[in-house]
Amino acid sequence: MTTSLHRLYSFRRCPYAMRARLGTLFAELKVELREVILKNKPAQMLAISPKGTVPVLQLFDGTVIEES
Ligand SMILES: N[C@@H](CCC(=O)N[C@@H](CS)C(=O)NCC(=O)O)C(=O)O
């Protein structure tokens, strides 16, 4: 059985990503955390958010939130 989770592209030391991680914690939103190397951003992330900044939250229904 596979479980679909929301997915959060993040970078540990980024204050915006910290805000997003806190937001998901306070909202008790279970997310799959994808730690990104900013110099080598994953194609999957750039496909849904071409501006290439973190955080990016992709909800399991496909909705993309790309601003903290
Ligand atoms: N307005 C954006 C700003 C996000 C942002 O600037 N994040 C930085 C890291 S702290 C980033 O991804 N920079 C892209 C890069 O360094 O390539 C937000 O609030 O989410």
mmCIF file of C-alpha atoms and ligand atoms in Angstrom:
data_model
loop_
_atom_site.group_PDB
_atom_site.id
_atom_site.type_symbol
_atom_site.label_atom_id
_atom_site.label_comp_id
_atom_site.label_asym_id
_atom_site.label_seq_id
_atom_site.Cartn_x
_atom_site.Cartn_y
_atom_site.Cartn_z
ATOM 1 C CA MET A 1 0.000 0.000 0.000
ATOM 2 C CA THR A 2 1.316 3.467 -0.841
ATOM 3 C CA THR A 3 0.438 6.554 1.143
ATOM 4 C CA SER A 4 0.427 9.943 -0.576
ATOM 5 C CA LEU A 5 1.944 12.666 1.525
ATOM 6 C CA HIS A 6 2.312 16.334 0.923
ATOM 7 C CA ARG A 7 5.870 17.103 -0.106
ATOM 8 C CA LEU A 8 7.993 19.985 1.167
ATOM 9 C CA TYR A 9 11.164 20.961 -0.684
ATOM 10 C CA SER A 10 13.308 22.649 1.895
ATOM 11 C CA PHE A 11 16.785 23.791 2.814
ATOM 12 C CA ARG A 12 17.843 23.444 6.414
ATOM 13 C CA ARG A 13 19.422 26.868 6.913
ATOM 14 C CA CYS A 14 16.928 28.905 4.860
ATOM 15 C CA PRO A 15 14.756 31.128 7.101
ATOM 16 C CA TYR A 16 11.843 30.926 4.647
ATOM 17 C CA ALA A 17 12.048 27.148 4.642
ATOM 18 C CA MET A 18 12.230 27.200 8.462
ATOM 19 C CA ARG A 19 9.000 29.206 8.454
ATOM 20 C CA ALA A 20 7.398 26.655 6.152
ATOM 21 C CA ARG A 21 8.554 23.737 8.328
ATOM 22 C CA LEU A 22 7.158 25.482 11.414
ATOM 23 C CA GLY A 23 3.922 26.135 9.542
ATOM 24 C CA THR A 24 3.503 22.478 8.680
ATOM 25 C CA LEU A 25 4.285 21.562 12.294
ATOM 26 C CA PHE A 26 1.727 23.993 13.742
ATOM 27 C CA ALA A 27 -0.839 22.852 11.167
ATOM 28 C CA GLU A 28 -0.025 19.233 12.083
ATOM 29 C CA LEU A 29 0.465 18.577 8.391
ATOM 30 C CA LYS A 30 2.418 15.428 7.737
ATOM 31 C CA VAL A 31 4.873 16.073 4.940
ATOM 32 C CA GLU A 32 7.605 14.224 3.143
ATOM 33 C CA LEU A 33 10.610 16.492 3.628
ATOM 34 C CA ARG A 34 12.922 16.772 0.628
ATOM 35 C CA GLU A 35 16.163 18.472 1.586
ATOM 36 C CA VAL A 36 17.457 20.369 -1.442
ATOM 37 C CA ILE A 37 21.010 21.267 -2.414
ATOM 38 C CA LEU A 38 20.540 24.792 -3.746
ATOM 39 C CA LYS A 39 23.377 24.397 -6.267
ATOM 40 C CA ASN A 40 21.769 21.245 -7.607
ATOM 41 C CA LYS A 41 18.013 21.648 -7.429
ATOM 42 C CA PRO A 42 15.960 18.589 -8.281
ATOM 43 C CA ALA A 43 14.282 18.634 -11.704
ATOM 44 C CA GLN A 44 11.051 17.515 -10.026
ATOM 45 C CA MET A 45 11.024 20.717 -7.960
ATOM 46 C CA LEU A 46 11.906 22.984 -10.898
ATOM 47 C CA ALA A 47 9.127 21.376 -12.945
ATOM 48 C CA ILE A 48 6.499 22.519 -10.443
ATOM 49 C CA SER A 49 8.231 25.765 -9.444
ATOM 50 C CA PRO A 50 10.551 27.136 -12.152
ATOM 51 C CA LYS A 51 11.599 30.159 -10.062
ATOM 52 C CA GLY A 52 13.784 27.760 -8.134
ATOM 53 C CA THR A 53 13.483 28.969 -4.571
ATOM 54 C CA VAL A 54 12.687 26.988 -1.449
ATOM 55 C CA PRO A 55 10.427 26.323 0.283
ATOM 56 C CA VAL A 56 8.023 24.679 -2.148
ATOM 57 C CA LEU A 57 5.075 22.767 -0.782
ATOM 58 C CA GLN A 58 3.300 20.370 -3.104
ATOM 59 C CA LEU A 59 0.026 19.113 -1.713
ATOM 60 C CA PHE A 60 -0.972 15.596 -2.658
ATOM 61 C CA ASP A 61 -3.785 16.999 -4.821
ATOM 62 C CA GLY A 62 -1.099 18.701 -6.923
ATOM 63 C CA THR A 63 -1.523 22.232 -5.553
ATOM 64 C CA VAL A 64 1.814 24.036 -5.369
ATOM 65 C CA ILE A 65 2.600 26.733 -2.794
ATOM 66 C CA GLU A 66 5.929 28.372 -3.599
ATOM 67 C CA GLU A 67 5.987 31.302 -1.184
ATOM 68 C CA SER A 68 6.631 30.895 2.527
HETATM 69 N N1 LIG B 1 9.850 34.828 -1.249
HETATM 70 C C1 LIG B 1 10.363 33.480 -1.045
HETATM 71 C C2 LIG B 1 11.833 33.564 -0.780
HETATM 72 C C3 LIG B 1 12.498 32.198 -0.732
HETATM 73 C C4 LIG B 1 14.000 32.287 -0.940
HETATM 74 O O1 LIG B 1 14.544 33.337 -1.363
HETATM 75 N N2 LIG B 1 14.706 31.190 -0.619
HETATM 76 C C5 LIG B 1 16.114 31.143 -0.909
HETATM 77 C C6 LIG B 1 16.878 30.370 0.172
HETATM 78 S S1 LIG B 1 16.780 31.135 1.773
HETATM 79 C C7 LIG B 1 16.344 30.398 -2.205
HETATM 80 O O2 LIG B 1 15.716 29.384 -2.455
HETATM 81 N N3 LIG B 1 17.261 30.886 -3.048
HETATM 82 C C8 LIG B 1 17.560 30.252 -4.305
HETATM 83 C C9 LIG B 1 18.998 29.962 -4.492
HETATM 84 O O3 LIG B 1 19.816 30.262 -3.596
HETATM 85 O O4 LIG B 1 19.347 29.381 -5.533
HETATM 86 C C10 LIG B 1 9.598 32.824 0.102
HETATM 87 O O5 LIG B 1 9.155 33.540 1.024
HETATM 88 O O6 LIG B 1 9.405 31.605 0.086
#
